[in-house]
Short mmCIF file of C-alpha atoms and ligand atoms in Angstrom, two decimals:
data_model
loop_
_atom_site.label_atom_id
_atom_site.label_comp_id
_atom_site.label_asym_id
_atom_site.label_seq_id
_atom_site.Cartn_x
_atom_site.Cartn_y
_atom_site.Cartn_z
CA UNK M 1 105.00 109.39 121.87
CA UNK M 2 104.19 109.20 125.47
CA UNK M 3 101.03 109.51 127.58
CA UNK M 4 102.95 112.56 129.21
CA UNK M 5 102.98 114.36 125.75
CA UNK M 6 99.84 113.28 124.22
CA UNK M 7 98.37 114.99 127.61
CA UNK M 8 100.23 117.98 127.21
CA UNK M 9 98.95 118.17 123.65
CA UNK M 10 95.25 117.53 124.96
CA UNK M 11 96.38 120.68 127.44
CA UNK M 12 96.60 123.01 124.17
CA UNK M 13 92.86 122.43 123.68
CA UNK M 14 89.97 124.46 125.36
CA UNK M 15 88.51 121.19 126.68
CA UNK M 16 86.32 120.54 129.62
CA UNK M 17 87.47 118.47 132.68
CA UNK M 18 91.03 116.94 133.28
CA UNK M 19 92.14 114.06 131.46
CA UNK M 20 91.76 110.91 133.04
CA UNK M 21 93.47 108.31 129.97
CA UNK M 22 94.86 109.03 126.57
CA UNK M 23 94.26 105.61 124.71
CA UNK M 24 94.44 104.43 120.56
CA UNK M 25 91.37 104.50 118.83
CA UNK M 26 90.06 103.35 115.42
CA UNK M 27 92.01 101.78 112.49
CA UNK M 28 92.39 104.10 110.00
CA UNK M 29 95.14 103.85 107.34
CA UNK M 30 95.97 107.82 107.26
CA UNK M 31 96.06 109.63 110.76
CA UNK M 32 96.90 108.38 114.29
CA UNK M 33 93.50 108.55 116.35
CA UNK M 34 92.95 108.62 120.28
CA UNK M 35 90.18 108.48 123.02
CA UNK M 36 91.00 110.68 125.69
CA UNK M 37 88.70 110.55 128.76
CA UNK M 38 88.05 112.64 130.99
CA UNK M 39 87.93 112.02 134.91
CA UNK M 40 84.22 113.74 135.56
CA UNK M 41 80.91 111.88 134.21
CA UNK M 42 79.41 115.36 133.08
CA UNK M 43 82.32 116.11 130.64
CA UNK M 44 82.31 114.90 127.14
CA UNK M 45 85.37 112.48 126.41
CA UNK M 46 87.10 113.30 123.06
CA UNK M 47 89.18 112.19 120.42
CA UNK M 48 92.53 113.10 119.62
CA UNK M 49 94.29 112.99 116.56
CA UNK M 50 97.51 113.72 114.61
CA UNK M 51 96.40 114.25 111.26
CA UNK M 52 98.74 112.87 108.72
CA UNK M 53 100.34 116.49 107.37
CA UNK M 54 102.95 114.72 104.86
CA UNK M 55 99.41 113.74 103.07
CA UNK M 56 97.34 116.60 103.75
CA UNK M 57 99.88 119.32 103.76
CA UNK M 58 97.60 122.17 104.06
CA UNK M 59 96.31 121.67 107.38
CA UNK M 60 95.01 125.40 107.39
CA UNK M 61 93.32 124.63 104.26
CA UNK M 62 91.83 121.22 106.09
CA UNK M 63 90.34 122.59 109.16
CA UNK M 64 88.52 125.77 107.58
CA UNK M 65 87.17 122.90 105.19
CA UNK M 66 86.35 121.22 108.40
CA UNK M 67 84.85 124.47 110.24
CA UNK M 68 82.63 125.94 107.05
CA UNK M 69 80.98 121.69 106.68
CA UNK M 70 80.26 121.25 110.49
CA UNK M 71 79.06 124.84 111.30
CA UNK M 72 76.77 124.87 108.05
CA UNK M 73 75.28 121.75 109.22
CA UNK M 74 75.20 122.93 113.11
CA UNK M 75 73.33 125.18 111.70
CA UNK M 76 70.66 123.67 109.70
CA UNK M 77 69.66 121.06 112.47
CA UNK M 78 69.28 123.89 114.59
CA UNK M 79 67.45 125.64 112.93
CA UNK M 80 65.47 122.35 112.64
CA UNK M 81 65.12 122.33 116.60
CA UNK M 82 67.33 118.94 116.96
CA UNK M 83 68.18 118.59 120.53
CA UNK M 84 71.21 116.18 120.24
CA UNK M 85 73.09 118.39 117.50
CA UNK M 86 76.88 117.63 119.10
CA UNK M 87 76.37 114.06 118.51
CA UNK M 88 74.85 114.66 114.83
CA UNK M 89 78.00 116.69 114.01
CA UNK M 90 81.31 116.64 114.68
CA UNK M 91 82.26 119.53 117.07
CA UNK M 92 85.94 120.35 117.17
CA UNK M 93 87.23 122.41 120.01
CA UNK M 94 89.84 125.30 119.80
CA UNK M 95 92.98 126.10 121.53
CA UNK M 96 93.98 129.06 123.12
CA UNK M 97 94.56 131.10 120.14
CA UNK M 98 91.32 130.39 118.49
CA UNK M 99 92.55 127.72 115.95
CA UNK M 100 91.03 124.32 115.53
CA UNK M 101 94.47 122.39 115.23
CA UNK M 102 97.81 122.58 117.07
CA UNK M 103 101.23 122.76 115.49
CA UNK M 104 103.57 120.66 118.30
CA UNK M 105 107.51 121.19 117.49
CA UNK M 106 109.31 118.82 116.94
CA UNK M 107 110.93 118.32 120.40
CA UNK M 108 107.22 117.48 122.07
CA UNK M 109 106.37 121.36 122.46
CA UNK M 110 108.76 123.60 123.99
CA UNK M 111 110.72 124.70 120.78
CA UNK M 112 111.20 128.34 120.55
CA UNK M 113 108.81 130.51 119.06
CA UNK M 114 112.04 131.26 117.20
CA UNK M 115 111.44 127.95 115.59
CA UNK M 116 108.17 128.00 114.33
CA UNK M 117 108.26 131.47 113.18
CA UNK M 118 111.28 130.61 111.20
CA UNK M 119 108.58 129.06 108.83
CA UNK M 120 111.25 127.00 106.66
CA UNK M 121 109.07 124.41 104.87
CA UNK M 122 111.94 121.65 106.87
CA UNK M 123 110.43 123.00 110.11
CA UNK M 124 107.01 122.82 109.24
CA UNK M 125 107.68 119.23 108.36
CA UNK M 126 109.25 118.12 111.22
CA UNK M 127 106.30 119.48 113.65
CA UNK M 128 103.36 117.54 113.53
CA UNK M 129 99.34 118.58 113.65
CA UNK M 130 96.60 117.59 116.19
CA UNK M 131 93.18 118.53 116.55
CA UNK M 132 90.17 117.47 119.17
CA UNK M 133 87.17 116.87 118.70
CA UNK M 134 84.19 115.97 120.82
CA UNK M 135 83.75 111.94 121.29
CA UNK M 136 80.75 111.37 120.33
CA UNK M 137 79.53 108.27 122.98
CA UNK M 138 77.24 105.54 122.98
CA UNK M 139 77.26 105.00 118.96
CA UNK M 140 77.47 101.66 117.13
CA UNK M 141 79.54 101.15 113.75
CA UNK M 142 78.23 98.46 111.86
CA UNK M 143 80.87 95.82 111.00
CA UNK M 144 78.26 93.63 108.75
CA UNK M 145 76.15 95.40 106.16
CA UNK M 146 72.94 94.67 105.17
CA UNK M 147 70.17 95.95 102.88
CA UNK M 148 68.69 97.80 105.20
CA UNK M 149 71.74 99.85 106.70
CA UNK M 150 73.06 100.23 103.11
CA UNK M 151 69.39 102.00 101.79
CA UNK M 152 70.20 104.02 105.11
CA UNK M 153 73.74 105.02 104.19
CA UNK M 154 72.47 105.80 100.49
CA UNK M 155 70.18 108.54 102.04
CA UNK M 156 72.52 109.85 104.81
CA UNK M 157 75.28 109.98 101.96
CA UNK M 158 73.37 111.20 99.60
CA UNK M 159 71.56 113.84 102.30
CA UNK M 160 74.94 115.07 103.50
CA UNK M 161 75.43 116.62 99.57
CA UNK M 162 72.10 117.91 99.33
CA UNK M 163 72.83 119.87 102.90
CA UNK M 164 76.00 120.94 101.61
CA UNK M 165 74.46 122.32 98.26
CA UNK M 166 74.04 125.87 99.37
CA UNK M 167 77.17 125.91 101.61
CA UNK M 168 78.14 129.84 100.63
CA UNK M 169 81.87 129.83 101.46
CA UNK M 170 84.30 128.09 99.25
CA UNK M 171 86.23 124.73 99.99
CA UNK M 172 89.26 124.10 98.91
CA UNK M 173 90.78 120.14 97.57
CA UNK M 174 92.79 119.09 100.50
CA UNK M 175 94.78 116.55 98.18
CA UNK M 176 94.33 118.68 94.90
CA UNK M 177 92.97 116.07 92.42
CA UNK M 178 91.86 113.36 95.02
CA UNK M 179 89.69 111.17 92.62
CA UNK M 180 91.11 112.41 89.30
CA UNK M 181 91.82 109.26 87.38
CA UNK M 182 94.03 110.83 84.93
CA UNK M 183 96.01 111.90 87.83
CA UNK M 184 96.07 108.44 89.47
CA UNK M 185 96.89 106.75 86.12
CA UNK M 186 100.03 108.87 85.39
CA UNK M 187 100.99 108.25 88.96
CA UNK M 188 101.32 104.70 88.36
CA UNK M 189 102.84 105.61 85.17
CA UNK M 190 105.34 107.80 86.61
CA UNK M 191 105.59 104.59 89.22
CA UNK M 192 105.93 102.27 86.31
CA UNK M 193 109.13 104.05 85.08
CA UNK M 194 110.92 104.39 88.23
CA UNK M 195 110.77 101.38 89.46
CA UNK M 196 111.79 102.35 92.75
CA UNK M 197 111.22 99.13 94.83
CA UNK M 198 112.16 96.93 92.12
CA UNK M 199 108.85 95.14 92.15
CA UNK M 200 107.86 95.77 88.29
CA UNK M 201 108.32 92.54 87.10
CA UNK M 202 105.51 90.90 89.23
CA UNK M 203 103.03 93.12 88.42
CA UNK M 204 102.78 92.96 84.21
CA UNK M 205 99.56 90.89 84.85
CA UNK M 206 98.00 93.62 86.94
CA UNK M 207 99.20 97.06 84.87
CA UNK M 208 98.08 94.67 81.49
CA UNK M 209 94.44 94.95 82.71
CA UNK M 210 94.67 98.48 83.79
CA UNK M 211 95.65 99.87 80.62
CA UNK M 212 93.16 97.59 78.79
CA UNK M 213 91.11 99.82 80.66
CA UNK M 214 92.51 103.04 81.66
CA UNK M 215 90.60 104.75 78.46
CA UNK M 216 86.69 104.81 79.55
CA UNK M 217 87.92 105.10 82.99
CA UNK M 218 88.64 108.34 82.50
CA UNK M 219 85.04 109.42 81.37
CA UNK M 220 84.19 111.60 84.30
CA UNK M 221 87.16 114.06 83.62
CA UNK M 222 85.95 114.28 79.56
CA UNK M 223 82.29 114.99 80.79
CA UNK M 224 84.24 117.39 83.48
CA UNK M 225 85.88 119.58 80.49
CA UNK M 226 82.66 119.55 78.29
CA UNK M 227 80.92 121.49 81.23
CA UNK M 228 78.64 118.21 81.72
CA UNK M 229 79.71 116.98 84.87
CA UNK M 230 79.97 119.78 88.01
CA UNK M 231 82.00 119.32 91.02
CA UNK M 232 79.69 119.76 94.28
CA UNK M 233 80.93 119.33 98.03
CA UNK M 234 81.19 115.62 98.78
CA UNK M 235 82.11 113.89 101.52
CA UNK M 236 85.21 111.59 99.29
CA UNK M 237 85.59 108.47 101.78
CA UNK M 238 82.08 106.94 102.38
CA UNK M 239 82.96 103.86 104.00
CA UNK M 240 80.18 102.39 106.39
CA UNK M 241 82.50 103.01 108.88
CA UNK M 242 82.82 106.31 108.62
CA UNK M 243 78.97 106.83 109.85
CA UNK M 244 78.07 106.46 113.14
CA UNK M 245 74.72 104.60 114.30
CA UNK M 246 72.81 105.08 117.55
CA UNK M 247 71.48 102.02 119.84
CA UNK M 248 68.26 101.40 117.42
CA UNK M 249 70.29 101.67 114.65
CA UNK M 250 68.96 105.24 112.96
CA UNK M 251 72.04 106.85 111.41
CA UNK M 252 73.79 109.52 113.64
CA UNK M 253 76.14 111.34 112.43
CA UNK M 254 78.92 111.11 109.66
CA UNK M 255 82.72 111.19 110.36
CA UNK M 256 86.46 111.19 109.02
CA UNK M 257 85.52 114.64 106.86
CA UNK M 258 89.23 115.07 105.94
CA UNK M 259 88.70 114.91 102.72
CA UNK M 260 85.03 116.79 102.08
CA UNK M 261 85.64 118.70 98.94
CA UNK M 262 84.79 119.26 95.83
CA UNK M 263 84.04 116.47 94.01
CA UNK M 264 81.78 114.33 91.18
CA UNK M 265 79.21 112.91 93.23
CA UNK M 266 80.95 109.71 91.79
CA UNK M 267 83.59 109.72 94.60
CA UNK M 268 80.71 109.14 97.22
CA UNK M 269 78.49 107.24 95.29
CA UNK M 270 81.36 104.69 93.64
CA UNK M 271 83.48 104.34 96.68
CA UNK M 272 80.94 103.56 99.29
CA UNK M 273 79.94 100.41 96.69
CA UNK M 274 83.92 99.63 96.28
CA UNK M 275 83.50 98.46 100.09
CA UNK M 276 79.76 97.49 101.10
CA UNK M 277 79.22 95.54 98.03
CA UNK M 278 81.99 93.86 98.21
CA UNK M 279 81.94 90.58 99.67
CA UNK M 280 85.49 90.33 100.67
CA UNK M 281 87.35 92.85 103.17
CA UNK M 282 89.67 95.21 100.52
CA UNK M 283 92.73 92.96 101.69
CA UNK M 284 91.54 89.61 101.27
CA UNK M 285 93.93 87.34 99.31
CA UNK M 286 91.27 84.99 98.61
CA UNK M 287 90.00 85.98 95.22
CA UNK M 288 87.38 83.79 94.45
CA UNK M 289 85.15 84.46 96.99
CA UNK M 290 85.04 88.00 95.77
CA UNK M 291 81.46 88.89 94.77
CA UNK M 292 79.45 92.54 93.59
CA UNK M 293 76.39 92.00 96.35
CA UNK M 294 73.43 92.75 94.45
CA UNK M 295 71.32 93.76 97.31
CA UNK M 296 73.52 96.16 98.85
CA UNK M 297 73.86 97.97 95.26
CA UNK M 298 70.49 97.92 94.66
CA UNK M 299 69.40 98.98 98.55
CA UNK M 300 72.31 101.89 98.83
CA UNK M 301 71.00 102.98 94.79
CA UNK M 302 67.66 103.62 96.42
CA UNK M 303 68.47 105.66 99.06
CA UNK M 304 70.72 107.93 97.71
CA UNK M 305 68.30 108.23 94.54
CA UNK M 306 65.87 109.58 96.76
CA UNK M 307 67.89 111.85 99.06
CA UNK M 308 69.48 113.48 95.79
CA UNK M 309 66.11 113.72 93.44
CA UNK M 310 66.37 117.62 94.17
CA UNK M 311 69.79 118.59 92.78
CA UNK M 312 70.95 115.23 90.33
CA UNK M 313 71.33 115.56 86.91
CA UNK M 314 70.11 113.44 84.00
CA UNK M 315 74.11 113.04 83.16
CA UNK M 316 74.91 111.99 87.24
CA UNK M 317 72.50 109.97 87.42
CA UNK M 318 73.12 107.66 84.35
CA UNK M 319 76.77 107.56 84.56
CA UNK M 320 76.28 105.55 88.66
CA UNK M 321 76.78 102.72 87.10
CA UNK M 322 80.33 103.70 86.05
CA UNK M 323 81.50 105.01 89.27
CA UNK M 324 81.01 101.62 91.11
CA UNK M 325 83.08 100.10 88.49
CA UNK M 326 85.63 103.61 88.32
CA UNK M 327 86.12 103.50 91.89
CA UNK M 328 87.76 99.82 92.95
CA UNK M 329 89.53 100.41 89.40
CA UNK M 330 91.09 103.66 90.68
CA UNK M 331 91.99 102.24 94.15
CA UNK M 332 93.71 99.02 92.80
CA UNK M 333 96.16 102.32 90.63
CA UNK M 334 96.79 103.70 93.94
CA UNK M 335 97.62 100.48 95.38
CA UNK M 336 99.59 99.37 92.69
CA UNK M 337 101.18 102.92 91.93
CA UNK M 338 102.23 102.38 96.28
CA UNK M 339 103.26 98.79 96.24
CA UNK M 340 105.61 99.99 93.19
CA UNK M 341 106.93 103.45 94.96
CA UNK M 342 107.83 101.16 98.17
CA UNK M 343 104.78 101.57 100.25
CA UNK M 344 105.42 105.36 101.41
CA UNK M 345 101.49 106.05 101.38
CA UNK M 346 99.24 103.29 102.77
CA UNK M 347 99.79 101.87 106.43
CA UNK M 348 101.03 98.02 105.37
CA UNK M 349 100.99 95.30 107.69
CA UNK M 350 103.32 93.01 105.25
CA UNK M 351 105.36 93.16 102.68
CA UNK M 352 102.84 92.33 99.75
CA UNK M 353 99.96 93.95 101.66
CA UNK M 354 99.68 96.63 99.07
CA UNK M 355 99.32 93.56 95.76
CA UNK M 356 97.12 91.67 97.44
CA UNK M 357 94.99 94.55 97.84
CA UNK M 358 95.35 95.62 94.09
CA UNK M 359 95.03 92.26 93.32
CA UNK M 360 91.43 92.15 95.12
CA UNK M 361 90.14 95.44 93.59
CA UNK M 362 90.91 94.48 90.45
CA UNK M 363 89.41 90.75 91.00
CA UNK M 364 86.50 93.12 92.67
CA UNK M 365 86.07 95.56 89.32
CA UNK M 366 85.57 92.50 87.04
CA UNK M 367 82.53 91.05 88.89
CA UNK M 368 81.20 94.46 89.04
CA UNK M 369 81.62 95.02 85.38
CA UNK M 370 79.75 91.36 84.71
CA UNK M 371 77.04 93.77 86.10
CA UNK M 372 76.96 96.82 84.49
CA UNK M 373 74.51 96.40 82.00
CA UNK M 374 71.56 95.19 84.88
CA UNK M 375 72.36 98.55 87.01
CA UNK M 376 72.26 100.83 84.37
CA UNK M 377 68.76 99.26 84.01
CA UNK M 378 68.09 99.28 87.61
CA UNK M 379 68.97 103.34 87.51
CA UNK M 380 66.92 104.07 84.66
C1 GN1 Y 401 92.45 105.81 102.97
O1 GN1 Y 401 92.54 106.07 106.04
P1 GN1 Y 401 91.26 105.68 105.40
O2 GN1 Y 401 91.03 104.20 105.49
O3 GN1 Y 401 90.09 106.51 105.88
C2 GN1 Y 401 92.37 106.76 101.77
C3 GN1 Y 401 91.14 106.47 100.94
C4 GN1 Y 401 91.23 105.05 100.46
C5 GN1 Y 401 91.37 104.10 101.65
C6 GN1 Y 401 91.60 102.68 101.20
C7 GN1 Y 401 93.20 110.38 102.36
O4 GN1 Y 401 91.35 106.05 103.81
O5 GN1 Y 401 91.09 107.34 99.84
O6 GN1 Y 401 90.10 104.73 99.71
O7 GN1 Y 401 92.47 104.48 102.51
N1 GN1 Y 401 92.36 108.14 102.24
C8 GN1 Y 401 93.25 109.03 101.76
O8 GN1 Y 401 91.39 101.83 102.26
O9 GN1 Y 401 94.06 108.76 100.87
MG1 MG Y 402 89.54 108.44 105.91
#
């Protein structure tokens, strides 16, 4: 796409100032992100991005997901007289007709209204979806975790549920089934018998160990059906990068809400730990310097303890321990079940990119599971 197009795109949006540069932003593995800047030093910059719609394909569904979270929270720190609330919560800004996201034709935007209202699902895959939100400036992401900003993420994680417990109108699952292990498994299952890429035959090692497994991995969908286990609004992809930090290092505000949903608290509790306490980036080949850090389990497991003492049940609470093991177990399926569809889900850099990242969550669930036993004594 051009700089000419990505401005005309910014053009759709009720923004204030003129754009000054449209540039790439961020490294996510899902949607395409962009700073755009504006020319005057009173206007907020912003950030642009075409959200990924073959992988959430209800973008209506998405933004009023997106609206209800950010207004309810607008709200409460208003009504808590914070000053700075657009750089506590994501603001995103409308176009002309009221909607938080843009549908561009295919042809960069002047496609007939013929086109659109056509409404073939073909057409509706061939346009693609931005949306704009306010850049929120002068923020630090922290690249190395420590104790302290894990007990911090722990209570901003586990604050953002609490705030979200008495959000009145309903959310929908923007990827129905999102963390549903029985889903993922028969996925890779499905995977498994198609063979598509031809890559089965290097990975018996890897599918050996997930089966030995797959069992008690499903737990939290048993506990689900026997009306032990509720679904509540969680945010779904707590990675420490996904929370902004101000200059003296007091958590700001928390991003990427795509997929804020209804969830087990697992999914924010478990997948936060599959990253921070993790030694090794999720890609790194080298295996044996994979280690479960201690400290930043037992740091982030007393922050979100106390920012969820209100609402957590007996049942949530003892089962943490298996969602830090559940959750590296059910990203090395979705790996694997990508690596053997031909890598049509996760952005690769190389061919084995998506292995060698099964290969390290897996590597990464064992040394957690060496562990389970001390942090189900450490939760008690
Ligand atoms: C995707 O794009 P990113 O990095 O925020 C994925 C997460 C995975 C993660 C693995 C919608 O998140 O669930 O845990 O990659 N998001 C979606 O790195 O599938
Ligand atoms: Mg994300």
């Amino acid at each position: 796409m051009t700089n000419e197009q990505l401005i005309d795109i910014v053009r759709k949006f009720r923004i204030e100032g003129s754009v000054a540069a449209v540039e790439p932003l961020g490294k996510g593995l899902i949607n395409d992100t962009f700073l755009v800047k504006t020319q005057e030093a009173d206007k907020w910059d912003y950030v642009l991005q075409r959200i990924n719609h073959h992988i959430f394909t209800d973008v209506e569904l998405l933004q009023h997901n997106i609206e209800a979270v950010t207004n309810h929270l607008r709200h409460i720190l208003q009504t808590a007289g914070i000053a700075d609330v657009n750089q506590r919560v994501l603001r995103f800004i409308p176009t002309s007709t009221g909607k938080t996201y843009y549908v561009c034709p295919p042809d960069g935007g002047t496609a007939s209204a013929k086109f659109l209202s056509e409404n073939s699902e073909k057409n509706k895959a061939d346009c693609s979806y931005w949306r704009i939100s306010i850049y929120i400036a002068d923020t630090l992401t922290i690249e190395e975790i420590t104790p302290q900003s894990s007990y911090d993420c722990g209570k901003a994680f586990g604050h953002f549920q609490e705030q979200l417990i008495d959000l009145k109108e309903p959310l929908g699952e923007t990827i129905p089934d999102f963390h549903n292990m029985e889903l993922r498994l028969s996925q890779l299952r499905q995977a498994v018998t198609n063979d598509a890429a031809g890559r089965l035959k290097e990975v018996s090692k890897e599918l050996e160990l997930i089966e030995a497994h797959a069992d008690e991995m499903c737990l939290a969908e048993r506990l689900h059906r026997q009306g032990l286990l509720p679904k509540r609004i969680c945010h779904c992809d707590t990675k420490v990068n996904n929370m902004l930090f101000d200059r003296n290092g007091n958590v700001l505000c928390i991003i990427d809400l795509d997929t804020v949903m209804p969830a087990y608290i697992f999914s924010d509790y478990g997948d936060f730990l599959r990253t921070a306490a993790n030694s090794q980036p999720e890609d790194s080949p080298d295996l044996d310097s994979i280690e479960f850090r201690w400290d930043i389990f037992e740091a982030f497991t007393h922050g979100y303890l106390e920012s969820t003492a209100s609402f957590l049940t007996p049942v949530e609470r003892k089962h943490l321990p298996f969602a830090v093991a559940l959750f590296p177990m059910m990203q090395a399926v979705r790996f694997l079940t990508d690596y053997l569809n031909g890598d049509t889900y996760y952005k690769i850099q190389y061919p084995e990119h998506n292995l060698v990242r099964t290969r390290n969550q897996l590597r990464y669930f064992q040394e957690v599971e060496a562990c389970r036993e001390r942090m189900s004594s450490l939760v008690k």
